PDB file of C-alpha atoms in Angstrom:
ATOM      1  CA  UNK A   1     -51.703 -23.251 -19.533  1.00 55.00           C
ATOM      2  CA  UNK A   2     -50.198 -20.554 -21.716  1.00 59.00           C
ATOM      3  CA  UNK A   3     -49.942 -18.089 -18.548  1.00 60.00           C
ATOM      4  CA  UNK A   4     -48.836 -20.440 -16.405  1.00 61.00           C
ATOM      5  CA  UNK A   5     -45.830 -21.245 -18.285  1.00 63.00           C
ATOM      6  CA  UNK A   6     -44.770 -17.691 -19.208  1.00 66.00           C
ATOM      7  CA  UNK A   7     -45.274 -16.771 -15.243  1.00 62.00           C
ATOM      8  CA  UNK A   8     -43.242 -19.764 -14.288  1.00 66.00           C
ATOM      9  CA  UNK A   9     -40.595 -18.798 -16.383  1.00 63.00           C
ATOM     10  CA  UNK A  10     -40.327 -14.931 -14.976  1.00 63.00           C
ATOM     11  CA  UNK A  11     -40.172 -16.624 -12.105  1.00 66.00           C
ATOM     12  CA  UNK A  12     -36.804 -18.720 -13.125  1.00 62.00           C
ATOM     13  CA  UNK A  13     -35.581 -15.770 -14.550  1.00 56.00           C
ATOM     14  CA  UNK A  14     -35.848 -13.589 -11.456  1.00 51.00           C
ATOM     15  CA  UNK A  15     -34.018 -16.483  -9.710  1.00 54.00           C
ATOM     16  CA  UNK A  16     -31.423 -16.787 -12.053  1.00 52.00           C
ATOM     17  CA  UNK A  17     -31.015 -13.196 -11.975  1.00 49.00           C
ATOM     18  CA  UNK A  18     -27.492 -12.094 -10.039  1.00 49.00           C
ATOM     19  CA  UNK A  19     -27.421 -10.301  -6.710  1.00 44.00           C
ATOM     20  CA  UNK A  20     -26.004  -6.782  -7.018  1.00 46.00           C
ATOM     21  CA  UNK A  21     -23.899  -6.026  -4.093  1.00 48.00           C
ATOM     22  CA  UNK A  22     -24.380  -2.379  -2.988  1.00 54.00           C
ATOM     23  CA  UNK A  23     -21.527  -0.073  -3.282  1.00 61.00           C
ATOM     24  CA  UNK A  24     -19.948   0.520  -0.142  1.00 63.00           C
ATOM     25  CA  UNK A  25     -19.394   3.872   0.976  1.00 78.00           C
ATOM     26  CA  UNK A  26     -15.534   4.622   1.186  1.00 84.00           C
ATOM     27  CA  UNK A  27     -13.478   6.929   3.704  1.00 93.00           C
ATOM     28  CA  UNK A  28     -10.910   9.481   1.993  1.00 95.00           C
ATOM     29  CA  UNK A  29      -8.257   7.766   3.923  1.00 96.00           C
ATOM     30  CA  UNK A  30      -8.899   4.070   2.038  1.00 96.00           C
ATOM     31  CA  UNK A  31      -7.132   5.390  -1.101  1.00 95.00           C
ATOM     32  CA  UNK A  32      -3.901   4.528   0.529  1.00 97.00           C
ATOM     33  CA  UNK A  33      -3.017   2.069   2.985  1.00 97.00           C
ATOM     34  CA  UNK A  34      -4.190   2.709   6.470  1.00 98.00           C
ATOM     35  CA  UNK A  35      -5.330   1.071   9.905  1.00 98.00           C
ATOM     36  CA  UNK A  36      -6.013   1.879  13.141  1.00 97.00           C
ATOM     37  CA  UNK A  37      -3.878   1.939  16.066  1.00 98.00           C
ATOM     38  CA  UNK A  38      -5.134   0.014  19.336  1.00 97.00           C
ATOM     39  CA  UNK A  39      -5.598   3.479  20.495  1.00 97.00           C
ATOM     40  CA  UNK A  40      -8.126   4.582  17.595  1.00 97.00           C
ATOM     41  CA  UNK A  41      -5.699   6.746  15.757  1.00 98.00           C
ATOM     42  CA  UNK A  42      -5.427   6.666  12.035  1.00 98.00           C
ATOM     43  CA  UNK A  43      -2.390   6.151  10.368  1.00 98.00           C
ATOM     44  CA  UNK A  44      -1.940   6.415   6.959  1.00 98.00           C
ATOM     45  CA  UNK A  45       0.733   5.658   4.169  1.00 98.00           C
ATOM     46  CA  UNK A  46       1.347   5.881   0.336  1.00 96.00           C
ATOM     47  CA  UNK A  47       0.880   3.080  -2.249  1.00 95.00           C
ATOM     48  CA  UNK A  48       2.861   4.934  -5.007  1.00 93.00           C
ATOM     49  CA  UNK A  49       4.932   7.979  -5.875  1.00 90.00           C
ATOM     50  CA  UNK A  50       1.931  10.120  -6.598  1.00 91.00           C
ATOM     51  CA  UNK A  51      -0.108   8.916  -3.052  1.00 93.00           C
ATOM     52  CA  UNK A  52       3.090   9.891  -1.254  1.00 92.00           C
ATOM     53  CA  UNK A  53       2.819  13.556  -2.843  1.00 91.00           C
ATOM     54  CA  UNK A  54      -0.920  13.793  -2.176  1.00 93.00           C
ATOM     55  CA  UNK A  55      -0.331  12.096   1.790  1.00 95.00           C
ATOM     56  CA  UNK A  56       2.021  14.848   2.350  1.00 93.00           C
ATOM     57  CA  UNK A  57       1.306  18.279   0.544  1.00 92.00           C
ATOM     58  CA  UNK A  58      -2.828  17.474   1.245  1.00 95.00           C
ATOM     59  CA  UNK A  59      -3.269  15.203   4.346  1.00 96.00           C
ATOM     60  CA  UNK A  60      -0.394  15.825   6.623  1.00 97.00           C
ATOM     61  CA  UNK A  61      -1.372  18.648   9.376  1.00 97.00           C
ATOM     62  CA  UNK A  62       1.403  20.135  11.510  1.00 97.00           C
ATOM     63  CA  UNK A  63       0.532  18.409  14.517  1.00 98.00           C
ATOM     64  CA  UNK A  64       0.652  14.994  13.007  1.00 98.00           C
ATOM     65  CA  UNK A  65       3.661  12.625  13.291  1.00 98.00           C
ATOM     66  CA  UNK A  66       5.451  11.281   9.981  1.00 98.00           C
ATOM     67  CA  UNK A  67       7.196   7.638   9.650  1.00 98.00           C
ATOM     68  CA  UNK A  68       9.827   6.524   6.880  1.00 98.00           C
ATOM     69  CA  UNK A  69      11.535   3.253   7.007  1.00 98.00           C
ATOM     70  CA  UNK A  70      15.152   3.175   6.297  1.00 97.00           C
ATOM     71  CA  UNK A  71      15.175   1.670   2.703  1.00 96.00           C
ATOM     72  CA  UNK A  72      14.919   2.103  -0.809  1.00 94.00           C
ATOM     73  CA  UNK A  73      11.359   1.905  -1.442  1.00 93.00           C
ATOM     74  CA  UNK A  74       9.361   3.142   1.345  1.00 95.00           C
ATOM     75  CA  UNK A  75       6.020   4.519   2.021  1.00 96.00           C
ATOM     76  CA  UNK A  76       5.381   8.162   3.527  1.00 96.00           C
ATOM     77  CA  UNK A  77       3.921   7.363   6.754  1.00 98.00           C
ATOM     78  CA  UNK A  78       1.099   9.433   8.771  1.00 98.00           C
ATOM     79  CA  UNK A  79      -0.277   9.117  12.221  1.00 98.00           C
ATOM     80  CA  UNK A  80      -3.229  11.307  12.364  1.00 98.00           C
ATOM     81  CA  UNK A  81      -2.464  13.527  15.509  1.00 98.00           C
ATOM     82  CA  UNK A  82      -3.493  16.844  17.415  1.00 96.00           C
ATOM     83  CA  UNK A  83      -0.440  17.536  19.090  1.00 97.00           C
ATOM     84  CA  UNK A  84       2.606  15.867  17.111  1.00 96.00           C
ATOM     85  CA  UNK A  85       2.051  13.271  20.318  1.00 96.00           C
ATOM     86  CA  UNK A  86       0.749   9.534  20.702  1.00 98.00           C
ATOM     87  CA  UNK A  87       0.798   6.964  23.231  1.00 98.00           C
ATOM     88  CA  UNK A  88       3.962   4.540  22.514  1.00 98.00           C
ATOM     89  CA  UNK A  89       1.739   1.805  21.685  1.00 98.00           C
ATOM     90  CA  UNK A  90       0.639   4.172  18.503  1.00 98.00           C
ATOM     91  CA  UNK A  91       4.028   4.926  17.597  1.00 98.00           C
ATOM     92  CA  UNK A  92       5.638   1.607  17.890  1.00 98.00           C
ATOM     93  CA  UNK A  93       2.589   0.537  15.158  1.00 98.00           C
ATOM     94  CA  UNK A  94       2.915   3.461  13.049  1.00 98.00           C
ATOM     95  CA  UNK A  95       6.568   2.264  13.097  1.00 98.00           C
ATOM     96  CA  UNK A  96       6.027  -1.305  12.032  1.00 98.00           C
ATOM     97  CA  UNK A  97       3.128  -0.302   9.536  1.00 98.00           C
ATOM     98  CA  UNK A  98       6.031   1.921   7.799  1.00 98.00           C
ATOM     99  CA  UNK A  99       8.283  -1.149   7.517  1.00 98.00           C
ATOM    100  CA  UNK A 100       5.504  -3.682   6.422  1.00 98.00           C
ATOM    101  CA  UNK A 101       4.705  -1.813   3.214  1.00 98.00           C
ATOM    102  CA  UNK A 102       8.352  -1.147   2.589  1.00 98.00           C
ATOM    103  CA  UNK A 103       9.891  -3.042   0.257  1.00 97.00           C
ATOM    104  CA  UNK A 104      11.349  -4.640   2.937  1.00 98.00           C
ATOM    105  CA  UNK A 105       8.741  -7.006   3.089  1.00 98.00           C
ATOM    106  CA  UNK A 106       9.386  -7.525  -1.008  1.00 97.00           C
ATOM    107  CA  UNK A 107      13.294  -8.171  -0.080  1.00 97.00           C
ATOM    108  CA  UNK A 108      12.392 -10.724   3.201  1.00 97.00           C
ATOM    109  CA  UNK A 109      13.453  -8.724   5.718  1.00 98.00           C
ATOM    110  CA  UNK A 110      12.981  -9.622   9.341  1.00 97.00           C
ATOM    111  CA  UNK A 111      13.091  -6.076  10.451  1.00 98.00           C
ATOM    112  CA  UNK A 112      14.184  -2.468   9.063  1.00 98.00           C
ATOM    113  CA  UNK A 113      15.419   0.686  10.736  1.00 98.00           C
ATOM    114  CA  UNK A 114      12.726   3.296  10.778  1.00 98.00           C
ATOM    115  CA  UNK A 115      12.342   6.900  11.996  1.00 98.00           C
ATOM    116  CA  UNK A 116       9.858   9.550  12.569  1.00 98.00           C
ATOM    117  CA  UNK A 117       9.882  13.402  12.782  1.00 98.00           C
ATOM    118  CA  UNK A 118       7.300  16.556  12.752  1.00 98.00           C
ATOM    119  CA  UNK A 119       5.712  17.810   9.600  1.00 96.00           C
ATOM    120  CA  UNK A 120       7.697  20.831   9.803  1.00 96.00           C
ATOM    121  CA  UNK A 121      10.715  18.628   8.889  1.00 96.00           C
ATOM    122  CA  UNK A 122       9.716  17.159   5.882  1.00 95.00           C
ATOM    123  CA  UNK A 123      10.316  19.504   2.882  1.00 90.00           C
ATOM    124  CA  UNK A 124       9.997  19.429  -1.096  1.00 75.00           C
ATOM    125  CA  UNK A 125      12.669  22.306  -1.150  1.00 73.00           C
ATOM    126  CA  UNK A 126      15.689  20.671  -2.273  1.00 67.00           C
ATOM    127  CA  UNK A 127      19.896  21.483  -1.783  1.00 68.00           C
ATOM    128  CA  UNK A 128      20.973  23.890  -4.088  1.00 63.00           C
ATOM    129  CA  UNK A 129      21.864  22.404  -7.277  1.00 60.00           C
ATOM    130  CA  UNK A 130      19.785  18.969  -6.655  1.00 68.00           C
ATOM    131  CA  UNK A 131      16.086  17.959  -7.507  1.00 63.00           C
ATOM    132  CA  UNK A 132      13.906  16.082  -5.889  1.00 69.00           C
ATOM    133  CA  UNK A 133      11.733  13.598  -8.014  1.00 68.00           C
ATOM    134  CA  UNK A 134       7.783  12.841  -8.236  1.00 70.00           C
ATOM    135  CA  UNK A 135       6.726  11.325  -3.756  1.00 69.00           C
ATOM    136  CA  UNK A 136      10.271  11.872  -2.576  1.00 78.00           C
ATOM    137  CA  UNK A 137      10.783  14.829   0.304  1.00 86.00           C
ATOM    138  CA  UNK A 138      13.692  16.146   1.914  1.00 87.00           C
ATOM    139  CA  UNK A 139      13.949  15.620   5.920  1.00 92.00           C
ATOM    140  CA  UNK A 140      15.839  18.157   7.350  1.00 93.00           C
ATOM    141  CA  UNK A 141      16.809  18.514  11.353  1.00 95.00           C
ATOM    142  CA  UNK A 142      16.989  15.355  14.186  1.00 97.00           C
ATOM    143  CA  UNK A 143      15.299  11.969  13.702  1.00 97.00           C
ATOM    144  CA  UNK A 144      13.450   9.878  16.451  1.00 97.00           C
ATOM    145  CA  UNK A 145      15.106   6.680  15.153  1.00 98.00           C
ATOM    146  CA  UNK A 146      13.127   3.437  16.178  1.00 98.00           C
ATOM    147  CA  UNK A 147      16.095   0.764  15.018  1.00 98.00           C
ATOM    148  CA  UNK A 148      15.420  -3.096  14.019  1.00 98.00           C
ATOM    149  CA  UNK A 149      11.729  -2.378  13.661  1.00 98.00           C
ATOM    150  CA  UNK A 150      10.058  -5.883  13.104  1.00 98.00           C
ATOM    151  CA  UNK A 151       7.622  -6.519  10.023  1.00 98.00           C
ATOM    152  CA  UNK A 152       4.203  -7.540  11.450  1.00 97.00           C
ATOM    153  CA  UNK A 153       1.037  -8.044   9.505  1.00 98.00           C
ATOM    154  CA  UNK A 154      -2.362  -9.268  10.570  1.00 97.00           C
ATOM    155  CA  UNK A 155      -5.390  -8.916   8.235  1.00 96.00           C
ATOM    156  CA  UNK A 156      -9.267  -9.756   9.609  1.00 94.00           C
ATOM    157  CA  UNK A 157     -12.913  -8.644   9.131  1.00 93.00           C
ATOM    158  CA  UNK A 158     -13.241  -5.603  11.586  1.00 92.00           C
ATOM    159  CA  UNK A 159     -16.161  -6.810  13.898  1.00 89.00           C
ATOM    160  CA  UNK A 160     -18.352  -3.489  13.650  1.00 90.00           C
ATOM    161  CA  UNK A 161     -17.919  -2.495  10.041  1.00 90.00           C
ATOM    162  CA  UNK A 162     -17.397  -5.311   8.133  1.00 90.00           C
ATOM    163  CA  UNK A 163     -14.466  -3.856   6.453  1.00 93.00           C
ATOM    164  CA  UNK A 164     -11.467  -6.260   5.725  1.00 95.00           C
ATOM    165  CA  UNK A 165      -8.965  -4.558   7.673  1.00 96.00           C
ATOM    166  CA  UNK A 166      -4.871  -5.146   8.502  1.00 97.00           C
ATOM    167  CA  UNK A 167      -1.931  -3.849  10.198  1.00 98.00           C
ATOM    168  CA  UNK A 168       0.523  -4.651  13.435  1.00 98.00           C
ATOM    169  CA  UNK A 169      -1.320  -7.531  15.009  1.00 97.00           C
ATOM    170  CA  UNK A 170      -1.850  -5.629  18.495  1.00 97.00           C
ATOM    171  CA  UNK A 171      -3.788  -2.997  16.540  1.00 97.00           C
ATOM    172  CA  UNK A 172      -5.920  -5.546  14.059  1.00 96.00           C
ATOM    173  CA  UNK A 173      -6.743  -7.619  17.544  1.00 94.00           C
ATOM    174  CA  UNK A 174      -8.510  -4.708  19.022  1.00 93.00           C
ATOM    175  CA  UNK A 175     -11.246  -4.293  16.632  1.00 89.00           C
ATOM    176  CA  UNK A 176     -11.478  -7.898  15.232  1.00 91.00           C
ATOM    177  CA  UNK A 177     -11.603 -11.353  16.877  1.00 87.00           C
ATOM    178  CA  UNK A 178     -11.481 -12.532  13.527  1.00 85.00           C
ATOM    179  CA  UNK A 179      -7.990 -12.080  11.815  1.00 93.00           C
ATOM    180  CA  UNK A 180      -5.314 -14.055  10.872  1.00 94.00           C
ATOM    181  CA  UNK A 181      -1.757 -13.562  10.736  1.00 96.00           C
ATOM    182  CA  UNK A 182       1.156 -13.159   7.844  1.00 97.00           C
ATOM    183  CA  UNK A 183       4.639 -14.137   7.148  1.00 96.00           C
ATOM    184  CA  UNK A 184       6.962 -13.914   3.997  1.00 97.00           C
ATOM    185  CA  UNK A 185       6.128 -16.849   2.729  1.00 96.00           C
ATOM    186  CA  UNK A 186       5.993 -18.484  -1.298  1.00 95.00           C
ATOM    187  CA  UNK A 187       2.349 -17.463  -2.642  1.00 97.00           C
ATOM    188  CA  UNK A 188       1.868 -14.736  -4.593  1.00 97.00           C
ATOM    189  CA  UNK A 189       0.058 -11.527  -3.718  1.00 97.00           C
ATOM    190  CA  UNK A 190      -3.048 -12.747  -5.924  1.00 96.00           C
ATOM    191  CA  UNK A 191      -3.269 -16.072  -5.040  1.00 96.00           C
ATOM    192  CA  UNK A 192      -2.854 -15.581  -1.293  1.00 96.00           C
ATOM    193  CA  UNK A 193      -5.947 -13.269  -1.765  1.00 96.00           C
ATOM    194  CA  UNK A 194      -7.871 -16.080  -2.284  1.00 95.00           C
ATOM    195  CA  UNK A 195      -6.833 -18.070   0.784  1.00 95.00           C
ATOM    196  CA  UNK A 196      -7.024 -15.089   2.895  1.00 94.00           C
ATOM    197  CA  UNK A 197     -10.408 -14.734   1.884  1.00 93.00           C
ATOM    198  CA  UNK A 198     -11.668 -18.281   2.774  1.00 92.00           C
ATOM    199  CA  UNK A 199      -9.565 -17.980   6.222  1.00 91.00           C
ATOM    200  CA  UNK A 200     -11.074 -14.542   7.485  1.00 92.00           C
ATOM    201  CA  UNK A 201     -14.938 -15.473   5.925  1.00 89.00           C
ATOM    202  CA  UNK A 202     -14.404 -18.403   7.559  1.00 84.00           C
ATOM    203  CA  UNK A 203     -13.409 -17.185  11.128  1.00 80.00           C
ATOM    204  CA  UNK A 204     -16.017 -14.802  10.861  1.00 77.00           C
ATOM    205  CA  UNK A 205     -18.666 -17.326  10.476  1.00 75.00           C
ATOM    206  CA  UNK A 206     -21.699 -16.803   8.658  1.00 70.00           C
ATOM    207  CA  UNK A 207     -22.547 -14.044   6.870  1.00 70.00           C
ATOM    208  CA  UNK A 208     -19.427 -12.493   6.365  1.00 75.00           C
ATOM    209  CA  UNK A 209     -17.884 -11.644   3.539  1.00 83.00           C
ATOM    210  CA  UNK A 210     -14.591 -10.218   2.063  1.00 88.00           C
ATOM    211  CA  UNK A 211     -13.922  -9.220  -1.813  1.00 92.00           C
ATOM    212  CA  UNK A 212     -10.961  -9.726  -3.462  1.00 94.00           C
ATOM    213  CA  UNK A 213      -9.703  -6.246  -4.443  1.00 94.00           C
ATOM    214  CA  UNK A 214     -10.222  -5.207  -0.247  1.00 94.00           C
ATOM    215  CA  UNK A 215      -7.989  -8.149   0.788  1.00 95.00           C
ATOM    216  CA  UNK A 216      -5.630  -6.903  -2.470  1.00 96.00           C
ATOM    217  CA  UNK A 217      -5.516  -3.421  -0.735  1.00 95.00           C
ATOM    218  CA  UNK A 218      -4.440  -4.594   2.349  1.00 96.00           C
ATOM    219  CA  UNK A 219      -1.017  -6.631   1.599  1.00 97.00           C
ATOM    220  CA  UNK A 220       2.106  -5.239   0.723  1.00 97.00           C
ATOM    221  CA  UNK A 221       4.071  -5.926  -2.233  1.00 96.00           C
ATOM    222  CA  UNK A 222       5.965  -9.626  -1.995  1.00 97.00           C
ATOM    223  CA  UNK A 223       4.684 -13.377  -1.678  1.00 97.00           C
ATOM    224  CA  UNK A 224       3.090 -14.186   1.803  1.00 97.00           C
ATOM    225  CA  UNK A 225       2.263 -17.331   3.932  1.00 96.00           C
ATOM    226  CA  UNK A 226      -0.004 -17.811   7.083  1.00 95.00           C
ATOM    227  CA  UNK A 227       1.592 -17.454  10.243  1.00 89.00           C
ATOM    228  CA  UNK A 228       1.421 -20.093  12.614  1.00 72.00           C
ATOM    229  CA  UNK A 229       0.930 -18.613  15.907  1.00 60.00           C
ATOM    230  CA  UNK A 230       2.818 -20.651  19.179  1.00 41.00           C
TER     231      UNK A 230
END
């Protein structure tokens, strides 16, 4: 009777015992904010002064294309690139990705002016007499400007990896069926997390699942709302 007890109680124990998720393995590119383009190219973009530094001086390569939106508190923006070219469809995301996680979206903005130039443009190297302070880079020479860009934000469960994934809604809709989509709205950042969460698990169904801190990583600064689509 004595064994039977202590083996029944391993047994409860190994039930009780908590699952331990495994440790996804991470791309480079997932320290700052990123997404794919509904062409497959990456774009990237800082989430502080120190990830604009790194973006630039470490991950931007001469034939890639560089986004800025026209406002005080702005991400550097990357499209990934082999010839300083991409389809429109790219470049009008990459455009709207740059305003998103401006602080435009912090400020309600509908829209933002935003431009784009070549690596070669973008400089740390200063006027004589000024400085330049810890992410911020001179751009020297003719900007492509792309004027009243609109914010746009969809977030989802990407269908292959099971990464929680967002961006410009044409982009997110290419590798997800299951994704909803954001306005400026009155919930905070964290608690929005948490209804995101429930809405994306729930679209894609059993099974899936999304942690907090991914959904965290893929808003911009500012209070959000669900977007009711017409």
């Amino acid at each position: 009777l004595g064994k039977k007890m202590e083996k029944q109680r391993e047994q409860e124990a190994v039930e009780r015992k908590p699952e331990i998720r495994k440790k996804r393995q991470r791309e480079w590119y997932e320290k700052f904010h990123w997404f794919f383009t509904s062409d497959g190219m990456l774009v990237i973009a800082g989430k502080d002064a120190k990830g604009n530094d790194a973006l630039v001086k470490k991950h931007m390569d001469k034939t890639d294309l560089y986004f800025h939106a026209e406002i005080f508190g702005a991400p550097h923006t990357i499209l990934k690139s082999k010839d300083n070219s991409a389809p429109e469809s790219s470049v009008e995301e990459a455009a709207r990705f740059a305003a998103t996680f401006s602080s435009a979206w912090k400020n309600r903005l509908a829209a933002v002016d935003v431009y784009s130039v070549l690596p070669e443009q973008v400089s740390k190297s200063a006027p004589t007499g000024e400085s330049i302070g810890a992410g911020a880079f001179m751009i020297y020479g003719k900007r492509q400007w792309h004027r009243k860009t609109p914010l746009d934000l969809a977030i989802g469960i990407d269908d292959k990896t099971g990464k929680v994934v967002s961006g410009p809604r044409t982009a997110i809709g290419k590798t997800t069926k299951n994704f909803v989509s954001v306005q400026q709205g009155g919930i905070s950042k964290g608690e929005f997390a948490k209804v995101i969460k429930k809405a994306i698990e729930g679209k894609a169904g059993k099974g899936a699942a999304a942690q907090i801190d991914d959904v965290l990583a893929m808003l911009p600064s500012g209070s959000f709302e669900l977007k009711k689509l017409q």
